[in-house]
GROMACS .gro file of C-alpha atoms in nm:
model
  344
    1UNK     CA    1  16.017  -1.581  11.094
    2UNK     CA    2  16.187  -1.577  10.783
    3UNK     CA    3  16.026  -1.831  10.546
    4UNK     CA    4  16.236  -2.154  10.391
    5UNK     CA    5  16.217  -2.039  10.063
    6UNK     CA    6  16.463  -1.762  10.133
    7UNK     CA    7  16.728  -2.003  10.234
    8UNK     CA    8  16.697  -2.224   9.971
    9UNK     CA    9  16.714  -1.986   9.716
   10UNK     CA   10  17.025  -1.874   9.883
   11UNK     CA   11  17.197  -2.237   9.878
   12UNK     CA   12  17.139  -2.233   9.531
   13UNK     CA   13  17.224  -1.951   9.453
   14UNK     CA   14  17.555  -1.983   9.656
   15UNK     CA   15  17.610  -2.300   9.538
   16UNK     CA   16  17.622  -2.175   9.174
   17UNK     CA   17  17.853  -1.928   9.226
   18UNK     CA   18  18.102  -2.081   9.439
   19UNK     CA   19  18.125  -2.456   9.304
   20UNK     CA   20  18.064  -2.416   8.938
   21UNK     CA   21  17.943  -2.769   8.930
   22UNK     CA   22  18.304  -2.919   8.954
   23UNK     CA   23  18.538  -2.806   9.260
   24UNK     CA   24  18.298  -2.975   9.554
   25UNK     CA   25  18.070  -3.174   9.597
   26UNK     CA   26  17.674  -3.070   9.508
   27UNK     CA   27  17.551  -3.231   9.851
   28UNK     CA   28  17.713  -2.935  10.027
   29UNK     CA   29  17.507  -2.682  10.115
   30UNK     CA   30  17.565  -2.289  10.082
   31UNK     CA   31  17.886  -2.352   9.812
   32UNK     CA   32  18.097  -2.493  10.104
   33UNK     CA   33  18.050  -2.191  10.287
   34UNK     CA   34  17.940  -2.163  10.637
   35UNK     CA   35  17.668  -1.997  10.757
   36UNK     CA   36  17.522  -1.966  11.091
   37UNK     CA   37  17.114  -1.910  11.189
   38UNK     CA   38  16.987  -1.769  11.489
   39UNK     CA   39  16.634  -1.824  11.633
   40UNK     CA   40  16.423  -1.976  11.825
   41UNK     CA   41  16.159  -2.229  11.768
   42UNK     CA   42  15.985  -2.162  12.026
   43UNK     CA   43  15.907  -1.830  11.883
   44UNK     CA   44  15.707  -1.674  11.610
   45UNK     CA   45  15.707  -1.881  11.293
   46UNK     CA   46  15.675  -1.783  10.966
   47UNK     CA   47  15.364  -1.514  10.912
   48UNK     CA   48  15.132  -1.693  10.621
   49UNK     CA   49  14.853  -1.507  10.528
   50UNK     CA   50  14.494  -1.723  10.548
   51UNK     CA   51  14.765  -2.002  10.663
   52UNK     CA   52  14.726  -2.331  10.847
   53UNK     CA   53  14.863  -2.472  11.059
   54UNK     CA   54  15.070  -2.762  10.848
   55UNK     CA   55  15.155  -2.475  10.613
   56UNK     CA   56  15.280  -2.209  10.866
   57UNK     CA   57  15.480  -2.545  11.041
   58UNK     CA   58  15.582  -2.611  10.642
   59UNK     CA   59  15.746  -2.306  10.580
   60UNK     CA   60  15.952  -2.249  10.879
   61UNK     CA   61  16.350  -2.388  10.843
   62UNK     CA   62  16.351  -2.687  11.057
   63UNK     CA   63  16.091  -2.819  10.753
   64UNK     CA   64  16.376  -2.772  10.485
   65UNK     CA   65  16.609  -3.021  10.305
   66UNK     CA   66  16.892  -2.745  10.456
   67UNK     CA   67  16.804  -2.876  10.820
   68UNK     CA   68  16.951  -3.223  10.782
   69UNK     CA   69  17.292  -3.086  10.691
   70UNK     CA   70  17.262  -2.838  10.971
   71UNK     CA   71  17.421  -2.887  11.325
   72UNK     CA   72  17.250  -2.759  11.586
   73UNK     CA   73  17.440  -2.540  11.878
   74UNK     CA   74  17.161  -2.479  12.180
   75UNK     CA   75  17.172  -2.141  12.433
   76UNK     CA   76  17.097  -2.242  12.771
   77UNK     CA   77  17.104  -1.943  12.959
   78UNK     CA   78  16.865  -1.679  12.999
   79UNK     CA   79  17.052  -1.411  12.913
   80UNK     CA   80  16.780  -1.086  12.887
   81UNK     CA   81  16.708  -1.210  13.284
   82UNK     CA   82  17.064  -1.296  13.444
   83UNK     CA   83  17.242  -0.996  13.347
   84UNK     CA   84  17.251  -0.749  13.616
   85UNK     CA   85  17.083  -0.956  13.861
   86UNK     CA   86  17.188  -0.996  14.231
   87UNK     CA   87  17.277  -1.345  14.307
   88UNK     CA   88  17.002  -1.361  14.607
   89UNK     CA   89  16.773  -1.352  14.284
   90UNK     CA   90  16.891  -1.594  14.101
   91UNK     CA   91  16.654  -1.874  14.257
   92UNK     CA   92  16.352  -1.731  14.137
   93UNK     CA   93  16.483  -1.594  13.813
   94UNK     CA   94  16.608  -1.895  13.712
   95UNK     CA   95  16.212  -2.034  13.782
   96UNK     CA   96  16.066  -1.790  13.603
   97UNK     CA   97  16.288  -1.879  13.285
   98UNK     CA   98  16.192  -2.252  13.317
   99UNK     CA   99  15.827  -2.121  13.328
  100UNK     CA  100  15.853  -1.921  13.019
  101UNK     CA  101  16.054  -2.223  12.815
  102UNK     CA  102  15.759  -2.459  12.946
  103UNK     CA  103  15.508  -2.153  12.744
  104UNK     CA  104  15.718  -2.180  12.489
  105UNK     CA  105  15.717  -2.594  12.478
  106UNK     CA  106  15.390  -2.614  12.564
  107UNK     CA  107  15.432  -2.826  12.863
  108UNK     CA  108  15.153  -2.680  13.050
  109UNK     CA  109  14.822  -2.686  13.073
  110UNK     CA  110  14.594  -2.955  12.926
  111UNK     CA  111  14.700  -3.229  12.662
  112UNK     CA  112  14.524  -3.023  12.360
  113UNK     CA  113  14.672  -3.059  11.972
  114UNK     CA  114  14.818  -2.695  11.966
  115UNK     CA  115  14.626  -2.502  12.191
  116UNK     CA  116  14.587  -2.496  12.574
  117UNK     CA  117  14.399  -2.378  12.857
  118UNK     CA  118  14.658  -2.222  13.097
  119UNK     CA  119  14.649  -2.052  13.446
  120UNK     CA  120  14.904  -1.730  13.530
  121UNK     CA  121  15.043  -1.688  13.857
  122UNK     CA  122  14.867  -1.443  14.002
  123UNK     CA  123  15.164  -1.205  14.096
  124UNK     CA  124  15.172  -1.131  13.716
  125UNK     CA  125  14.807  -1.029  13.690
  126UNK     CA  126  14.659  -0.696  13.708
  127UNK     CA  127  14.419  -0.726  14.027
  128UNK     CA  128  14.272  -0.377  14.016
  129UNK     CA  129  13.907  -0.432  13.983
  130UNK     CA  130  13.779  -0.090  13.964
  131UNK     CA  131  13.950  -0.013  13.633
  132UNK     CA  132  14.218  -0.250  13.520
  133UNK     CA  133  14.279  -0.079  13.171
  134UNK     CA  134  14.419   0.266  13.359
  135UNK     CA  135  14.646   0.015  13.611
  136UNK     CA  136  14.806  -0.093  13.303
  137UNK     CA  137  14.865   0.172  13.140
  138UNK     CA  138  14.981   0.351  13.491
  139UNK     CA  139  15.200   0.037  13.534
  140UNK     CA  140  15.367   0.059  13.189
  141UNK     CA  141  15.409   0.423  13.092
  142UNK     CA  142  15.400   0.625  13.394
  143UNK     CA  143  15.721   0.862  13.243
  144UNK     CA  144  15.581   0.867  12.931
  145UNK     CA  145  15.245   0.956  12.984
  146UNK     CA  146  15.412   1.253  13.215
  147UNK     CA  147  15.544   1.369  12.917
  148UNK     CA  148  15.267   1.349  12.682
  149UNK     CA  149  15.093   1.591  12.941
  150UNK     CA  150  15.337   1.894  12.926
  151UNK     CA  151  15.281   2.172  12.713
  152UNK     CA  152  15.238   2.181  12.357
  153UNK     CA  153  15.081   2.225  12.074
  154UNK     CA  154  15.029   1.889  11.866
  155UNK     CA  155  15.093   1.908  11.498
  156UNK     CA  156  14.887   1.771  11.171
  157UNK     CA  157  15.081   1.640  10.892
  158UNK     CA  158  14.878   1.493  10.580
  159UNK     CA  159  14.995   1.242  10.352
  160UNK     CA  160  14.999   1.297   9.959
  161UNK     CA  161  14.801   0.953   9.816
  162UNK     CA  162  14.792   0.923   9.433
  163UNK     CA  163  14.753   0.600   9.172
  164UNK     CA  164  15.115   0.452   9.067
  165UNK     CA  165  15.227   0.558   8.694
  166UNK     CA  166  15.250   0.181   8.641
  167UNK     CA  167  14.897   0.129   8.655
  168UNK     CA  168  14.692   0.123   8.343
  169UNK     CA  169  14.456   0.381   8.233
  170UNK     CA  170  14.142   0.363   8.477
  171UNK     CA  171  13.816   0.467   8.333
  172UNK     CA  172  13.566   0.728   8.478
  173UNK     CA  173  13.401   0.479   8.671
  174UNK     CA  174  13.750   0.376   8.837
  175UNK     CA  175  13.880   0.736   8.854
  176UNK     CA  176  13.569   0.777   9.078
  177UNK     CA  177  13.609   0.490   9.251
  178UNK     CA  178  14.034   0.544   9.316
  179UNK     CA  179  13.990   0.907   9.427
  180UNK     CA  180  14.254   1.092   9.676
  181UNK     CA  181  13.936   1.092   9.926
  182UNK     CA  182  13.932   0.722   9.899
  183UNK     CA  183  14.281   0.661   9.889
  184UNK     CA  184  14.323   0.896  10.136
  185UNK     CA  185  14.084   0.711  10.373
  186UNK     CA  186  14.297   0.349  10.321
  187UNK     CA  187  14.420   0.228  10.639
  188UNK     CA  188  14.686  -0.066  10.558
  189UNK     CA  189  14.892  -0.278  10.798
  190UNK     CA  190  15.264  -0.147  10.750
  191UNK     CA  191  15.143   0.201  10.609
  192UNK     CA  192  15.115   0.551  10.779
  193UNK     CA  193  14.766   0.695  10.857
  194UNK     CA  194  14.681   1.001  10.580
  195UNK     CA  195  14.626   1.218  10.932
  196UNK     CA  196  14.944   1.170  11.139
  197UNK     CA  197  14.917   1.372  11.477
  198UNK     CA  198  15.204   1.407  11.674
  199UNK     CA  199  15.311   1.619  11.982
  200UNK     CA  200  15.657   1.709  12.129
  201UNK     CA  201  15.737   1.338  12.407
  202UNK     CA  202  15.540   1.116  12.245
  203UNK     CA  203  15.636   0.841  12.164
  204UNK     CA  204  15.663   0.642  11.780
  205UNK     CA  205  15.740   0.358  11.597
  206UNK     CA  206  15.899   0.367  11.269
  207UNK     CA  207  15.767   0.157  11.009
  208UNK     CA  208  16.036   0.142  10.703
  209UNK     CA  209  16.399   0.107  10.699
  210UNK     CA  210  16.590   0.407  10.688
  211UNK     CA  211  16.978   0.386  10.837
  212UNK     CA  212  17.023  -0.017  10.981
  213UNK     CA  213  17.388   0.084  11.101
  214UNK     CA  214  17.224   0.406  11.310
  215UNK     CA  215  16.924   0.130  11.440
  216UNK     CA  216  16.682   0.329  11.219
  217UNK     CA  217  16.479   0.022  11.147
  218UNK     CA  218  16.124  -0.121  11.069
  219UNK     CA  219  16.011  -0.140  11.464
  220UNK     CA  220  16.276   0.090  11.603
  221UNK     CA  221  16.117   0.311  11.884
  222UNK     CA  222  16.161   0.671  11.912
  223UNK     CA  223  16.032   1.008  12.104
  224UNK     CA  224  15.982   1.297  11.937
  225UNK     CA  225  16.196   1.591  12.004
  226UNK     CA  226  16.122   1.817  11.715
  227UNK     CA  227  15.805   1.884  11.500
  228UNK     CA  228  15.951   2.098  11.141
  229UNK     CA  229  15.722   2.166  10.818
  230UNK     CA  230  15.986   1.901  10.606
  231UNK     CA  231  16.155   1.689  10.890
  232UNK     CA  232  16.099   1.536  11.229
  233UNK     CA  233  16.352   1.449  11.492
  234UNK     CA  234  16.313   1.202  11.730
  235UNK     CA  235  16.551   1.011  11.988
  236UNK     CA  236  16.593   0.658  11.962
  237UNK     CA  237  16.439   0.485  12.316
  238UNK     CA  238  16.504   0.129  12.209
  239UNK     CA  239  16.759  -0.161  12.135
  240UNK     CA  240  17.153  -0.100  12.106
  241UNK     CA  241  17.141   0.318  11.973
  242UNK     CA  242  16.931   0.472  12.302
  243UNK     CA  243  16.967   0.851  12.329
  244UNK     CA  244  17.114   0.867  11.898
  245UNK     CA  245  16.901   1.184  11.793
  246UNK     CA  246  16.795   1.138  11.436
  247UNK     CA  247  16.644   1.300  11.104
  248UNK     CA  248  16.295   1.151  10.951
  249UNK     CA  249  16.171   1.273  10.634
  250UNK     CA  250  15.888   1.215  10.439
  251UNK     CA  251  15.935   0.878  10.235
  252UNK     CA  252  15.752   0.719   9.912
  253UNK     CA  253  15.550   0.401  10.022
  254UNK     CA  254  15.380   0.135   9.881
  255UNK     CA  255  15.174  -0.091  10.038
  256UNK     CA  256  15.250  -0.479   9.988
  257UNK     CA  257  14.910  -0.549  10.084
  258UNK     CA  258  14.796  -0.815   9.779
  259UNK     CA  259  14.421  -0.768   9.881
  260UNK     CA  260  14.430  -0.388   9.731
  261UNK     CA  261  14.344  -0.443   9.388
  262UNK     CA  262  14.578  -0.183   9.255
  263UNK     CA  263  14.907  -0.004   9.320
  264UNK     CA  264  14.934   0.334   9.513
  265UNK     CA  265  15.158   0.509   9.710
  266UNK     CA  266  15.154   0.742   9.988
  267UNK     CA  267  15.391   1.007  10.084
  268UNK     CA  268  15.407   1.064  10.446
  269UNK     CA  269  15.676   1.004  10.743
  270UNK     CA  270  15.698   0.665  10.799
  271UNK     CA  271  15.566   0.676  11.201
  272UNK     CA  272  15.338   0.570  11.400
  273UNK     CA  273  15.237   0.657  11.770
  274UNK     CA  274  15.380   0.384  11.971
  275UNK     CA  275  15.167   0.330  12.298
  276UNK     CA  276  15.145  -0.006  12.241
  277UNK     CA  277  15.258  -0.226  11.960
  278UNK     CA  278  15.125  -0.591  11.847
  279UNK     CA  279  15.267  -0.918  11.978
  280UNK     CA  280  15.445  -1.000  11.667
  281UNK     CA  281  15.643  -0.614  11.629
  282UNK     CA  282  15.740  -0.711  11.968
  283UNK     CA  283  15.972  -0.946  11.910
  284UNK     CA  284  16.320  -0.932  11.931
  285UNK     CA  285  16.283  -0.625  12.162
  286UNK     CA  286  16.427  -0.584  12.551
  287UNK     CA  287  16.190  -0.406  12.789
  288UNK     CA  288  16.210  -0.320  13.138
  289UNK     CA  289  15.816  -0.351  13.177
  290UNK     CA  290  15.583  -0.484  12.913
  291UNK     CA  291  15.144  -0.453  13.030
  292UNK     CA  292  15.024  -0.738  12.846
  293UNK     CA  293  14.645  -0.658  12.763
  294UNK     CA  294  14.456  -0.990  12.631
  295UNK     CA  295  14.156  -0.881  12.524
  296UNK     CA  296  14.110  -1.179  12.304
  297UNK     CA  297  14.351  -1.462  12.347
  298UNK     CA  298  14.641  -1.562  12.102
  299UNK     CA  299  14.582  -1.734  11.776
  300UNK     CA  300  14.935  -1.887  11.626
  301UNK     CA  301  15.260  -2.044  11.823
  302UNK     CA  302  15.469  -1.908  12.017
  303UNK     CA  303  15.301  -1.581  12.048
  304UNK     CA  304  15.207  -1.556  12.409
  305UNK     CA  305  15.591  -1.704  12.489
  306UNK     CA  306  15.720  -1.365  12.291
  307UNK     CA  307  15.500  -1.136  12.459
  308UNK     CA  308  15.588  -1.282  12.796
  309UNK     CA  309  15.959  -1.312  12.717
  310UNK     CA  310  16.006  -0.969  12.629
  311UNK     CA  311  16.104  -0.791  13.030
  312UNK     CA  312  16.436  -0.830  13.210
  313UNK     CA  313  16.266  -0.936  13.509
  314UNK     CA  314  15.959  -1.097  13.698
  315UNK     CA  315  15.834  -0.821  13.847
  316UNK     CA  316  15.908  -0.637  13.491
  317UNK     CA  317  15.554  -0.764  13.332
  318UNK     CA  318  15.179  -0.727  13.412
  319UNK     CA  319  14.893  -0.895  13.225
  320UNK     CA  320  14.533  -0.817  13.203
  321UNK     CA  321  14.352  -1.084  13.007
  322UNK     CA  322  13.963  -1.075  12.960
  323UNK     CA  323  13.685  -1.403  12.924
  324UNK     CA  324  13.441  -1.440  12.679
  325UNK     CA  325  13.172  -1.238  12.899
  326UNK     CA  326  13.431  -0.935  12.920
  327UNK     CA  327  13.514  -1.002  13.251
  328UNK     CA  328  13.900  -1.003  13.412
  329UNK     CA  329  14.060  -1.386  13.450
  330UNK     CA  330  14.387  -1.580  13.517
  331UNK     CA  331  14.356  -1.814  13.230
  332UNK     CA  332  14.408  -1.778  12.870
  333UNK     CA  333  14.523  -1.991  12.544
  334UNK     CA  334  14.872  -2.110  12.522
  335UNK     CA  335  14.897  -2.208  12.068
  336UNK     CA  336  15.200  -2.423  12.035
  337UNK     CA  337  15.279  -2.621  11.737
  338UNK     CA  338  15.476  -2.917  11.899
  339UNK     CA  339  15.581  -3.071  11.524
  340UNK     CA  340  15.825  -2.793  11.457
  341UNK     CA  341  16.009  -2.938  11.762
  342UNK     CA  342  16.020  -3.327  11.549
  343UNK     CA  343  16.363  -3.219  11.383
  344UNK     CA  344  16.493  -3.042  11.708
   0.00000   0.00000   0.00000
């Protein structure tokens, strides 16, 4: 997801420092030093805001002068589903991997330019007519919703909004119009509510980088184990660091949101309830079960091959996906950008 610009400003960069225009040659990328990506094309590409297609396809690596001097190593196995399996599986986990790379490739469904019509098997549907919604929530958070319902008082923490000193003098007119009530009311992608409520088992995500070596990063998952007046602590429940108990205090944070007119910045912990996350935090992350709910269906590539990717095993993911009329169905959109693939 990370867009070209980065790594060419990185060659260059590198290139200054380590060849000082004489010792190698200048068609060498990265100073003659060797770097090595990981990713997946099949993935989510870069995130453009208002973007189109040709420019989200534009910005991704494989579009960069850097790819011709790149060679490319491929992964063949399916690691997330092999490990741990019993060998009498291995039939049908190895077809459920060639399923998901053909989701990823777009090799199924109709002919269409970057978006298909697609059917799911109906093993990996929620079937429960009466009231889907609760079966996949029941299906997906059975221990933590258990949890949630113990005793307990819930606790109200309130962020402190106010204008950034580096904005100019507002007038009375803008002091109105940039109160704390307003600013206080601001709900920004990336940015802590002003009300955060939180109860003892629930669980969170955090949304800034604290500690990378501890796993305390943008995404992590956590429960809460301790409500104080200054500090929260919370046990990490995802990636590499499962059971680490850690420290979050309040933090500083400004949003990078460009359509907000003006600079503020809230203080406030940096969580937010985690019962479900979007398709794009998702990635990267290794679940045991993941309830796919498709209200509306996907709208850039390689999304519904994350969110499907995401489980260790078959019987690991459940999808409810809705029509146009609001009523439960086995097909949905499949967005795949077959160009990035040209360079491949």
């Amino acid at each position: 997801m990370v867009h070209k610009h980065a790594f060419e400003a990185l060659d260059r960069t590198m290139s200054d420092v380590f060849t000082d225009g004489r010792s190698i040659r200048s068609d060498v990328p990265f100073g003659g030093k060797v770097f090595v990506f990981g990713g997946d094309f099949r993935q989510i590409l870069p995130v453009i805001p208002n973007g189109t297609r040709q420019q989200i396809v534009c910005a991704s690596l494989s579009s960069s002068y850097i790819w011709s001097k790149c060679k490319l190593l491929r992964l063949t196995k399916n690691m997330r589903l092999t490990i741990g399996a019993d060998s009498s599986d291995m039939d049908s986990i190895r077809d459920f991997a060639k399923w998901l790379l053909d989701i990823g490739e777009g090799k199924l469904g109709d002919d269409n330019d970057g978006e298909a019509i697609i059917e799911i098997p109906d093993d990996l549907l929620i079937t429960d007519s009466s009231d889907p919604i609760q079966s996949l929530i029941d299906f997906v958070y059975p221990s933590i919703m258990q949890q949630f319902r113990n005793p307990g008082d819930a606790k109200e923490y309130l962020s402190s909004d106010s204008i950034c000193q580096t904005e100019q003098m507002l007038d009375s007119f803008q002091e109105g119009l940039y109160s704390t009530e307003n600013l206080n009311a601001l709900k920004i992608s990336g940015l802590p509510n002003h009300r955060l409520v939180l109860k003892v088992g629930v669980p969170v995500m955090l949304l800034r980088n604290i500690d990378q070596q501890k796993g305390l990063c943008n995404g992590t998952r956590l429960k809460i184990t301790f409500l104080g007046k200054r500090v929260i602590e919370a046990e990490v429940i995802s990636d590499g660091n499962i059971g680490t108990r850690v420290f979050i205090p309040r933090l500083n944070m400004i949003p990078s949101d460009k359509k907000i007119p003006f600079e503020f910045q809230r203080r406030q912990f940096p969580l937010s309830v985690c019962f479900a996350m979007t398709i794009n935090k998702s990635q990267g992350q290794s679940l045991s079960k993941v309830g796919l709910y498709l209200k509306d269906p996907v709208f850039t590539h390689g999304q519904l091959y994350v969110a499907l990717s995401r489980v260790k095993t078959r019987e690991g993911v459940k999808i409810l996906i809705f029509d146009a009329d609001g009523k439960p169905t086995n097909k949905t959109s499949n967005v795949v950008y077959k160009e990035v693939f040209g360079s491949l």
